Amino acid sequence: MKDTITLQQKVKVLNKLFDAKCRTEKDLQGLSMESILKIPNITIQDMTVIMELQKATKAGKLFSYLGGGTDEQQAE
């Protein structure tokens, strides 16, 4: 499913997060499922994006995630 999420959808979720006063990486990492469900007009796909954003931020790969790329190096 994450392969079908477009940059436009990711930006819409970022805007919902900003509107919900989630403005820093620390805020993003501190979001629980309960607090995510309180975000107005949140969808299941939005929740998927939020969880992927949390993983990407924690791994230091947010730019790669937003751009649809990967920083993973292939094993030789």
Coordinates of C-alpha atoms in Angstrom, one line a residue, residues 14-39:
L14 CA 1.5 16.8 6.9
N15 CA -0.9 19.6 6.7
K16 CA -3.4 17.7 9.0
L17 CA -0.5 17.1 11.4
F18 CA 0.5 20.8 11.4
D19 CA -3.2 21.8 12.0
A20 CA -3.2 19.4 14.9
K21 CA -0.2 21.2 16.4
C22 CA 2.2 18.4 15.5
R23 CA 5.1 20.5 14.3
T24 CA 8.4 18.8 15.2
E25 CA 9.9 15.4 14.9
K26 CA 9.5 15.0 18.7
D27 CA 5.8 15.8 18.4
L28 CA 5.5 13.2 15.6
Q29 CA 7.3 10.5 17.5
G30 CA 5.0 11.2 20.5
L31 CA 1.8 10.6 18.7
S32 CA -0.1 7.6 20.0
M33 CA -3.0 5.9 18.2
E34 CA -5.4 7.6 20.5
S35 CA -4.1 11.1 19.6
I36 CA -3.9 10.2 15.9
L37 CA -7.6 9.3 16.0
K38 CA -8.5 12.7 17.4
I39 CA -7.1 14.5 14.3

